[in-house]
Tab-separated table of C-alpha atoms and ligand atoms in Angstrom:
chain	number	residue	atom	x	y	z
A	654	MET	CA	327.209	134.431	64.865
A	655	ALA	CA	330.030	131.989	65.042
A	656	GLY	CA	331.469	131.565	61.491
A	657	GLU	CA	328.469	130.997	59.279
A	658	VAL	CA	326.641	129.624	62.020
A	659	GLU	CA	324.043	131.527	64.059
A	660	ILE	CA	323.842	130.726	67.851
A	661	LYS	CA	320.467	131.006	69.513
A	662	LYS	CA	321.930	131.148	73.038
A	663	GLY	CA	319.184	130.255	75.475
A	664	LEU	CA	316.594	129.487	72.361
A	665	ARG	CA	315.459	132.965	73.009
A	666	ASP	CA	312.642	133.282	70.480
A	667	VAL	CA	313.124	129.988	68.890
A	668	TYR	CA	309.970	127.942	68.288
A	669	ILE	CA	310.627	124.300	68.685
A	670	ASP	CA	307.225	122.689	67.869
A	671	ARG	CA	303.418	123.411	67.812
A	672	THR	CA	301.483	122.882	70.849
A	673	ARG	CA	297.646	122.967	71.956
A	674	SER	CA	298.551	123.462	75.573
A	675	SER	CA	298.791	127.531	76.208
A	676	PHE	CA	299.152	130.496	74.393
A	677	ILE	CA	301.189	133.286	75.620
A	678	ASP	CA	301.466	136.576	74.134
A	679	GLY	CA	304.286	138.227	75.786
A	680	ASP	CA	303.769	141.838	74.562
A	681	THR	CA	300.138	142.246	75.529
A	682	GLY	CA	300.528	140.006	78.505
A	683	LYS	CA	297.874	137.492	77.488
A	684	LEU	CA	297.783	133.798	78.627
A	685	LEU	CA	295.165	130.853	77.706
A	686	TYR	CA	295.187	127.581	78.755
A	687	ARG	CA	293.614	125.490	76.140
A	688	GLY	CA	291.914	128.517	74.870
A	689	TYR	CA	290.577	129.634	77.896
A	690	SER	CA	291.457	133.145	79.711
A	691	ILE	CA	293.833	132.562	82.595
A	692	HIS	CA	291.554	135.435	84.159
A	693	ASP	CA	288.408	133.394	83.807
A	694	LEU	CA	290.165	130.286	85.386
A	695	ALA	CA	291.667	131.923	88.143
A	696	GLU	CA	288.489	133.569	89.402
A	697	ARG	CA	285.947	131.219	88.302
A	698	SER	CA	287.531	127.381	87.940
A	699	THR	CA	288.878	125.051	90.570
A	700	PHE	CA	292.004	123.385	90.463
A	701	GLU	CA	290.554	120.127	89.550
A	702	GLU	CA	288.605	121.670	86.927
A	703	THR	CA	291.463	123.163	85.357
A	704	VAL	CA	293.640	120.234	85.646
A	705	TYR	CA	290.875	118.192	83.862
A	706	LEU	CA	290.656	120.916	81.227
A	707	LEU	CA	294.832	120.729	80.696
A	708	LEU	CA	294.827	117.176	80.364
A	709	HIS	CA	291.346	116.577	78.334
A	710	GLU	CA	291.608	119.720	76.384
A	711	LYS	CA	287.773	120.688	77.469
A	712	LEU	CA	286.049	121.417	79.983
A	713	PRO	CA	284.357	118.855	82.061
A	714	THR	CA	280.253	118.197	82.562
A	715	GLN	CA	279.700	118.021	85.940
A	716	LYS	CA	279.679	114.092	86.221
A	717	GLU	CA	283.341	114.018	84.097
A	718	LEU	CA	284.668	116.483	87.133
A	719	ASP	CA	282.959	114.404	90.067
A	720	ASP	CA	284.768	111.328	88.451
A	721	PHE	CA	287.833	113.258	88.055
A	722	ASP	CA	288.208	114.668	91.576
A	723	ALA	CA	287.196	111.077	92.885
A	724	GLN	CA	290.237	110.004	90.783
A	725	LEU	CA	292.517	112.411	92.282
A	726	ARG	CA	291.181	111.857	95.844
A	727	ALA	CA	291.884	108.285	95.801
A	728	SER	CA	295.372	108.715	94.578
A	729	ARG	CA	296.994	110.955	97.174
A	730	TYR	CA	298.304	108.125	99.105
A	731	LEU	CA	301.980	107.104	99.067
A	732	PRO	CA	303.438	103.548	99.303
A	733	ASP	CA	305.008	103.093	102.587
A	734	GLU	CA	308.324	102.277	100.907
A	735	VAL	CA	308.262	105.866	99.438
A	736	VAL	CA	307.569	107.260	103.047
A	737	GLN	CA	310.586	105.557	104.157
A	738	VAL	CA	312.618	107.153	101.793
A	739	ILE	CA	310.995	110.685	102.642
A	740	ARG	CA	312.172	109.772	106.217
A	741	LEU	CA	315.789	109.024	105.189
A	742	LEU	CA	315.916	112.621	103.521
A	743	HIS	CA	314.734	114.656	106.542
A	744	ASN	CA	317.693	117.055	106.199
A	745	ALA	CA	317.444	117.609	102.556
A	746	HIS	CA	315.746	120.760	101.101
A	747	PRO	CA	312.193	120.043	100.048
A	748	MET	CA	312.584	120.343	96.689
A	749	ASP	CA	315.227	117.482	96.777
A	750	GLY	CA	312.690	115.733	98.900
A	751	LEU	CA	309.626	116.024	96.470
A	752	ARG	CA	312.553	115.190	93.367
A	753	THR	CA	313.789	111.829	95.162
A	754	ALA	CA	310.567	110.720	96.709
A	755	GLY	CA	308.680	111.616	93.102
A	756	SER	CA	311.358	109.528	91.556
A	757	ALA	CA	311.051	106.536	94.039
A	758	LEU	CA	307.419	106.725	93.119
A	759	SER	CA	308.315	105.026	89.661
A	760	ALA	CA	309.459	101.697	91.627
A	761	PHE	CA	305.600	101.154	92.535
A	762	ASP	CA	303.726	102.541	89.855
A	763	PRO	CA	302.587	99.357	87.846
A	764	GLU	CA	302.248	101.450	84.681
A	765	VAL	CA	305.692	102.938	84.603
A	766	LYS	CA	306.860	101.563	81.558
A	767	ASP	CA	303.478	102.215	79.808
A	768	ASN	CA	303.943	105.228	77.456
A	769	SER	CA	300.588	105.068	75.772
A	770	PRO	CA	298.436	108.233	76.153
A	771	GLU	CA	295.756	106.463	78.502
A	772	ALA	CA	298.612	105.224	80.933
A	773	THR	CA	300.432	108.585	80.723
A	774	LEU	CA	297.151	110.449	81.573
A	775	ARG	CA	296.315	108.052	84.455
A	776	LYS	CA	300.229	108.451	85.663
A	777	GLY	CA	299.911	112.368	85.783
A	778	ILE	CA	297.007	112.399	87.680
A	779	ARG	CA	298.554	109.852	90.064
A	780	LEU	CA	301.636	112.447	90.351
A	781	THR	CA	299.499	115.327	90.861
A	782	ALA	CA	297.580	113.829	93.664
A	783	GLN	CA	300.891	112.438	95.364
A	784	ALA	CA	302.945	115.470	95.009
A	785	PRO	CA	301.292	117.416	98.257
A	786	THR	CA	301.269	114.236	100.230
A	787	ILE	CA	305.189	114.186	99.655
A	788	VAL	CA	305.740	117.844	100.347
A	789	ALA	CA	303.461	117.699	103.359
A	790	ALA	CA	304.968	114.272	104.792
A	791	HIS	CA	308.629	115.942	104.421
A	792	ALA	CA	307.419	118.974	106.355
A	793	SER	CA	306.097	116.813	109.088
A	794	ILE	CA	309.029	114.646	109.285
A	795	ARG	CA	311.783	117.020	109.331
A	796	GLU	CA	309.749	118.515	112.284
A	797	ARG	CA	309.837	114.936	114.017
A	798	ARG	CA	306.054	114.425	113.581
A	799	ASP	CA	304.285	111.565	111.947
A	800	PRO	CA	302.813	112.417	108.120
A	801	ILE	CA	299.244	113.340	108.532
A	802	GLU	CA	297.079	111.168	106.186
A	803	PRO	CA	295.231	112.688	103.350
A	804	ASN	CA	291.535	113.642	104.157
A	805	ALA	CA	289.511	112.625	101.534
A	806	SER	CA	286.356	114.861	102.240
A	807	LEU	CA	288.887	117.972	101.396
A	808	ASN	CA	289.449	119.235	97.988
A	809	HIS	CA	293.123	119.161	96.714
A	810	ALA	CA	294.328	122.454	97.901
A	811	ALA	CA	292.492	122.396	101.408
A	812	ASN	CA	293.951	118.759	101.666
A	813	PHE	CA	297.253	120.144	101.111
A	814	LEU	CA	297.074	122.881	103.760
A	815	TYR	CA	295.220	120.163	106.151
A	816	MET	CA	298.573	117.743	105.918
A	817	LEU	CA	301.039	120.472	106.432
A	818	PHE	CA	299.512	122.191	109.209
A	819	GLY	CA	297.291	119.525	111.083
A	820	HIS	CA	294.106	121.286	110.913
A	821	GLU	CA	291.617	122.120	108.036
A	822	PRO	CA	292.133	125.439	106.679
A	823	HIS	CA	289.850	128.216	106.496
A	824	GLN	CA	287.893	128.156	103.043
A	825	ASP	CA	289.420	131.524	101.871
A	826	GLU	CA	292.958	130.503	102.582
A	827	ALA	CA	292.290	127.090	100.760
A	828	ARG	CA	291.065	129.251	97.834
A	829	ILE	CA	294.126	131.341	97.572
A	830	ILE	CA	296.316	128.122	97.463
A	831	GLU	CA	293.900	126.877	94.969
A	832	LYS	CA	294.203	129.934	92.986
A	833	ASP	CA	297.778	129.730	93.113
A	834	PHE	CA	297.869	126.286	91.723
A	835	ILE	CA	295.703	127.406	88.988
A	836	LEU	CA	298.037	130.218	87.890
A	837	HIS	CA	300.972	127.867	87.985
A	838	ALA	CA	299.334	124.759	86.168
A	839	GLU	CA	300.764	125.435	83.039
A	840	HIS	CA	302.995	127.774	81.051
A	841	GLY	CA	304.231	126.685	77.676
A	842	ILE	CA	307.941	125.926	77.025
A	843	ASN	CA	309.422	127.324	80.109
A	844	ALA	CA	312.682	125.754	81.108
A	845	SER	CA	311.080	122.866	83.248
A	846	ALA	CA	308.483	122.016	80.772
A	847	PHE	CA	311.613	121.990	78.109
A	848	ALA	CA	313.225	119.821	80.286
A	849	ALA	CA	310.216	117.521	80.926
A	850	ARG	CA	309.805	117.377	76.843
A	851	ILE	CA	313.584	116.654	76.280
A	852	THR	CA	313.146	113.895	78.618
A	853	ALA	CA	309.893	112.440	76.904
A	854	SER	CA	311.606	112.850	73.526
A	855	THR	CA	313.948	109.906	74.253
A	856	ILE	CA	310.537	107.832	74.915
A	857	ALA	CA	311.778	107.655	78.913
A	858	ASP	CA	308.742	107.361	81.164
A	859	LEU	CA	306.392	110.013	82.621
A	860	HIS	CA	308.064	109.877	86.041
A	861	ALA	CA	311.364	110.570	84.451
A	862	ALA	CA	309.988	113.638	82.521
A	863	ILE	CA	308.430	114.968	85.558
A	864	VAL	CA	311.547	114.412	87.803
A	865	SER	CA	313.491	116.364	85.164
A	866	GLY	CA	310.851	119.156	85.191
A	867	ILE	CA	311.327	119.379	89.173
A	868	SER	CA	315.007	119.323	88.745
A	869	ALA	CA	314.783	122.533	86.270
A	870	LEU	CA	312.329	124.311	88.456
A	871	LYS	CA	314.247	124.598	91.442
A	872	GLY	CA	316.810	127.269	90.369
A	873	PRO	CA	316.466	131.188	91.275
A	874	ALA	CA	315.828	132.123	87.656
A	875	HIS	CA	312.816	129.967	87.478
A	876	GLY	CA	310.809	128.542	90.502
A	877	GLY	CA	312.957	129.737	93.334
A	878	ALA	CA	312.051	133.489	92.787
A	879	ALA	CA	309.021	133.513	95.189
A	880	GLU	CA	311.575	132.303	98.111
A	881	ALA	CA	314.223	134.940	96.928
A	882	VAL	CA	311.111	137.742	96.708
A	883	MET	CA	310.202	137.077	100.449
A	884	LYS	CA	313.828	137.067	101.539
A	885	MET	CA	314.236	140.452	99.833
A	886	THR	CA	311.207	141.668	101.374
A	887	ILE	CA	312.185	140.483	104.863
A	888	ASP	CA	315.686	142.289	104.142
A	889	ILE	CA	314.195	145.468	102.990
A	890	GLY	CA	312.198	145.607	106.645
A	891	SER	CA	310.006	148.479	106.029
A	892	GLU	CA	308.468	150.456	103.169
A	893	ASP	CA	310.302	153.619	103.444
A	894	LYS	CA	313.775	151.641	102.516
A	895	ALA	CA	312.259	149.916	99.608
A	896	GLU	CA	313.183	152.465	96.888
A	897	GLU	CA	316.608	152.757	98.307
A	898	TYR	CA	316.923	149.007	98.110
A	899	VAL	CA	316.090	149.084	94.522
A	900	ARG	CA	318.277	152.006	93.564
A	901	GLN	CA	321.284	150.054	95.239
A	902	THR	CA	320.479	146.608	93.956
A	903	LEU	CA	320.607	147.890	90.292
A	904	GLU	CA	323.433	150.092	90.791
A	905	SER	CA	325.438	147.199	91.664
A	906	LYS	CA	323.954	145.126	88.738
A	907	GLY	CA	321.772	143.180	90.934
A	908	ARG	CA	318.383	141.745	89.679
A	909	ILE	CA	315.184	142.514	91.716
A	910	MET	CA	313.428	139.264	92.634
A	911	GLY	CA	310.052	138.546	91.026
A	912	PHE	CA	310.846	141.049	88.230
A	913	GLY	CA	311.324	140.357	84.542
A	914	HIS	CA	310.413	137.358	82.253
A	915	ARG	CA	311.661	135.891	79.355
A	916	VAL	CA	308.607	136.140	77.359
A	917	TYR	CA	306.603	139.078	79.086
A	918	ARG	CA	307.287	142.661	77.890
A	919	ALA	CA	304.348	143.463	79.826
A	920	GLU	CA	302.943	142.579	83.338
A	921	ASP	CA	302.593	138.881	83.824
A	922	PRO	CA	298.818	138.394	83.587
A	923	ARG	CA	299.030	135.832	86.545
A	924	ALA	CA	300.439	138.668	88.900
A	925	ARG	CA	297.058	140.525	89.115
A	926	HIS	CA	295.348	137.900	90.853
A	927	LEU	CA	297.997	137.175	93.523
A	928	ARG	CA	298.292	141.053	94.196
A	929	ASN	CA	294.822	141.298	95.268
A	930	GLU	CA	295.094	138.171	97.538
A	931	CYS	CA	298.368	139.557	99.080
A	932	MET	CA	296.762	142.838	100.009
A	933	ALA	CA	293.462	140.858	101.437
A	934	LEU	CA	295.346	138.363	103.330
A	935	GLY	CA	298.035	140.742	104.807
A	936	GLU	CA	295.026	142.964	106.141
A	937	LYS	CA	293.375	139.888	107.411
A	938	ARG	CA	296.176	138.528	109.037
A	939	GLY	CA	297.196	141.779	110.847
A	940	HIS	CA	300.314	142.164	108.638
A	941	PRO	CA	299.915	144.858	105.974
A	942	GLU	CA	303.421	145.898	105.931
A	943	TRP	CA	304.500	143.020	103.372
A	944	PHE	CA	302.202	144.018	100.832
A	945	ARG	CA	303.378	147.586	101.322
A	946	ILE	CA	306.916	146.912	100.934
A	947	LEU	CA	306.399	145.241	97.855
A	948	SER	CA	304.066	147.906	96.543
A	949	ARG	CA	306.659	150.302	97.278
A	950	VAL	CA	309.413	147.923	95.364
A	951	GLU	CA	306.840	147.779	92.393
A	952	LYS	CA	306.511	151.511	92.322
A	953	ALA	CA	310.333	152.236	92.189
A	954	MET	CA	310.458	149.615	89.281
A	955	GLN	CA	308.040	151.729	87.336
A	956	PRO	CA	310.662	153.212	85.204
A	957	HIS	CA	312.153	149.943	83.958
A	958	ARG	CA	308.823	149.295	82.335
A	959	SER	CA	309.914	150.974	79.142
A	960	ARG	CA	312.747	148.217	79.159
A	961	GLY	CA	309.807	145.381	79.303
A	962	ILE	CA	310.433	144.574	83.229
A	963	TYR	CA	307.489	143.820	84.922
A	964	VAL	CA	306.294	142.143	88.302
A	965	ASN	CA	306.062	138.294	87.113
A	966	VAL	CA	303.682	135.716	88.906
A	967	ASP	CA	306.341	135.232	91.802
A	968	PHE	CA	306.414	138.721	92.912
A	969	TRP	CA	303.343	138.112	95.123
A	970	ALA	CA	303.391	134.578	95.635
A	971	GLY	CA	306.096	134.658	98.469
A	972	ALA	CA	304.545	137.230	100.646
A	973	ILE	CA	301.149	135.088	100.173
A	974	TYR	CA	302.984	131.861	101.245
A	975	TYR	CA	304.695	133.456	104.123
A	976	LEU	CA	301.403	135.055	105.559
A	977	LEU	CA	299.851	131.767	105.166
A	978	GLY	CA	302.511	130.545	107.780
A	979	ILE	CA	304.244	128.431	105.152
A	980	PRO	CA	308.346	127.768	105.580
A	981	ALA	CA	309.914	129.923	102.937
A	982	ASP	CA	311.977	126.705	101.632
A	983	LEU	CA	308.670	125.055	100.774
A	984	PHE	CA	307.844	127.773	97.975
A	985	ILE	CA	309.420	126.069	95.138
A	986	SER	CA	307.533	122.895	96.025
A	987	ILE	CA	304.160	124.662	95.951
A	988	PHE	CA	304.888	125.957	92.335
A	989	ALA	CA	306.117	122.069	91.572
A	990	MET	CA	302.790	120.973	92.736
A	991	GLY	CA	300.739	123.112	90.782
A	992	ARG	CA	302.854	122.596	87.575
A	993	ILE	CA	302.749	118.779	87.414
A	994	PRO	CA	299.369	118.973	85.251
A	995	GLY	CA	301.644	121.178	82.649
A	996	TRP	CA	304.368	119.050	82.744
A	997	THR	CA	302.292	115.855	82.039
A	998	LEU	CA	300.426	117.673	79.282
A	999	GLN	CA	303.835	118.639	77.590
A	1000	ALA	CA	305.460	115.376	77.967
A	1001	MET	CA	301.996	114.037	76.494
A	1002	GLU	CA	302.487	116.162	73.338
A	1003	GLN	CA	305.814	115.239	72.816
A	1004	TYR	CA	304.834	111.505	73.028
A	1005	SER	CA	302.227	111.939	70.389
A	1006	ASP	CA	304.369	113.469	67.676
A	1007	ASN	CA	307.933	112.759	69.130
A	1008	VAL	CA	311.181	114.018	67.467
A	1009	LEU	CA	314.300	113.347	69.715
A	1010	ILE	CA	315.152	116.906	70.938
A	1011	ARG	CA	318.680	117.319	70.004
A	1012	PRO	CA	320.127	120.618	69.463
A	1013	LEU	CA	323.892	121.385	67.962
A	1014	LEU	CA	326.704	122.920	70.161
A	1015	TYR	CA	329.179	125.137	67.859
A	1016	TYR	CA	332.667	123.655	68.749
A	1017	ASP	CA	335.046	126.760	69.925
A	1018	GLY	CA	337.887	124.762	71.492
A	1019	PRO	CA	341.317	123.861	70.203
A	1020	MET	CA	341.610	121.289	67.399
A	1021	ASP	CA	344.008	118.073	66.807
A	1022	LEU	CA	345.933	118.563	69.676
A	1023	GLU	CA	349.194	116.111	70.477
A	1024	TYR	CA	348.427	113.453	72.903
A	1025	VAL	CA	351.364	113.753	75.241
A	1026	PRO	CA	352.186	110.811	77.597
A	1027	ILE	CA	351.904	111.791	81.551
A	1028	SER	CA	355.537	111.237	82.050
A	1029	GLN	CA	356.405	113.791	79.534
A	1030	ARG	CA	353.991	116.657	80.884
A	1031	GLY	CA	355.518	119.867	82.396
B	2385	LIG	N1	315.823	142.968	87.821
B	2385	LIG	C1	316.737	143.937	87.247
B	2385	LIG	N2	317.056	143.910	86.061
B	2385	LIG	C2	316.565	142.912	85.398
B	2385	LIG	C3	315.711	141.924	85.701
B	2385	LIG	C4	315.427	141.967	87.046
B	2385	LIG	N3	314.607	141.062	87.717
B	2385	LIG	N4	315.279	140.942	84.750
B	2385	LIG	C5	315.849	141.287	83.729
B	2385	LIG	N5	316.863	142.533	83.974
B	2385	LIG	C6	317.349	143.144	82.924
B	2385	LIG	C7	318.929	142.234	82.869
B	2385	LIG	O1	319.790	143.044	83.851
B	2385	LIG	C8	319.209	142.995	81.259
B	2385	LIG	O2	319.818	144.037	81.353
B	2385	LIG	P1	320.915	144.378	80.419
B	2385	LIG	O3	320.266	144.281	79.161
B	2385	LIG	O4	320.978	145.713	80.607
B	2385	LIG	O5	321.987	143.688	80.742
B	2385	LIG	C9	317.822	142.931	80.804
B	2385	LIG	O6	316.725	143.120	81.719
B	2385	LIG	C10	317.355	141.666	79.849
B	2385	LIG	O7	317.962	140.536	81.023
B	2385	LIG	P2	317.769	138.983	80.698
B	2385	LIG	O8	318.491	138.101	81.860
B	2385	LIG	O9	318.700	138.679	79.277
B	2385	LIG	O10	316.610	138.616	80.361
B	2385	LIG	P3	315.913	136.994	80.557
B	2385	LIG	O11	314.715	136.962	79.610
B	2385	LIG	O12	317.178	135.825	80.323
B	2385	LIG	O13	315.690	136.736	82.068
B	2385	LIG	C11	314.683	136.320	83.853
B	2385	LIG	C12	314.588	136.257	82.429
B	2385	LIG	C13	313.640	135.625	84.616
B	2385	LIG	C14	316.273	135.106	84.251
B	2385	LIG	C15	314.973	137.798	84.624
B	2385	LIG	O14	314.241	138.393	84.355
B	2385	LIG	C16	315.291	137.497	86.025
B	2385	LIG	O15	316.523	136.906	86.472
B	2385	LIG	N6	314.362	137.839	86.947
B	2385	LIG	C17	314.363	137.627	88.326
B	2385	LIG	C18	314.324	136.102	88.943
B	2385	LIG	C19	312.701	135.819	88.652
B	2385	LIG	O16	311.987	136.756	89.055
B	2385	LIG	N7	312.530	134.814	88.445
B	2385	LIG	C20	311.047	134.335	88.135
B	2385	LIG	C21	310.722	134.290	86.681
B	2385	LIG	S1	308.893	133.817	86.531
């Protein structure tokens, strides 16, 4: 409290609106997209179907899904000018490349100024389809290779791996990335979705809203955790050192990356799907050590469950990307690629019943100071 004013720092526990996007029960670890369980979607759906569900608020018929998938596949290409922008950014962090190239796309989108629901939906589909092409092109260019054109015979996830590595991925590996995209596609009013909604609330266009989302995702408290987890795992080095690492980190008031969440006080329901994949992929790739180290970290953190600190979605994701051979600085971009449908949905909801988002700050500084000319300041 400041005087008579109650300050809700970090907007913790504040409802800012109603939504039909996703339901999160942080106490029981429940997550629904448009009413459907994340467990069903992760195990039984495809990324294309989940995106359709998020954007259209219903599961598609086969014909609707085929048309939607065709629309996504046809939208993967980048204007040459945007590829030129990516070339200029070859030294940038991949997230900076995605943010800047995503922004540059607005200059070439014929519907950029049209905020109608129909045009916003089409732009969201285009941005969802184009983001993997940007990320893969940037990854190629910085290694002095030409970007690989999208392959229309592959689905969204497989095509991303194809453009990244230059060969068609094994279907199991494409499915892991697809599952990861599904698990990251939407998550209510998290920091990046809030940033996207704030921008949409000024009636700025969808490209502006998505660029706001990408910007907010970049930090280690949000999208950067998977990369930080993998760095932690490599630093620990072997499973017998995990317990000591956790003890020392907590003793020095540090945080264990991939643990804790603003909303979940139980296990993040998305985490279990990646846990299983991480274990299986580690065995398959002949590197079970990363899963073992992470399992020991998880065990060492068990006493902190009573404080509501559990594994979050990013805990296992980093090791999965690493095992797939994806460079660590691309991890946040993968999260961003998966989340574009969620940001689009949040922006569409905001446009549909808009109130400018504009909270207050309680002024806590000096008042009515005398302006002293510079020549008289000591
Ligand atoms: N490791 C150790 N302690 C943690 C922790 C972690 N990962 N996450 C939270 N805590 C502790 C805090 O130190 C704090 O303890 P205190 O009350 O004794 O000071 C308490 O839990 C509450 O933390 P707080 O920062 O208020 O929670 P939050 O809701 O604001 O934070 C995160 C949420 C995600 C920012 C935080 O859990 C975090 O930094 N996690 C690591 C980064 C990460 O994995 N991010 C991905 C999120 S999907």
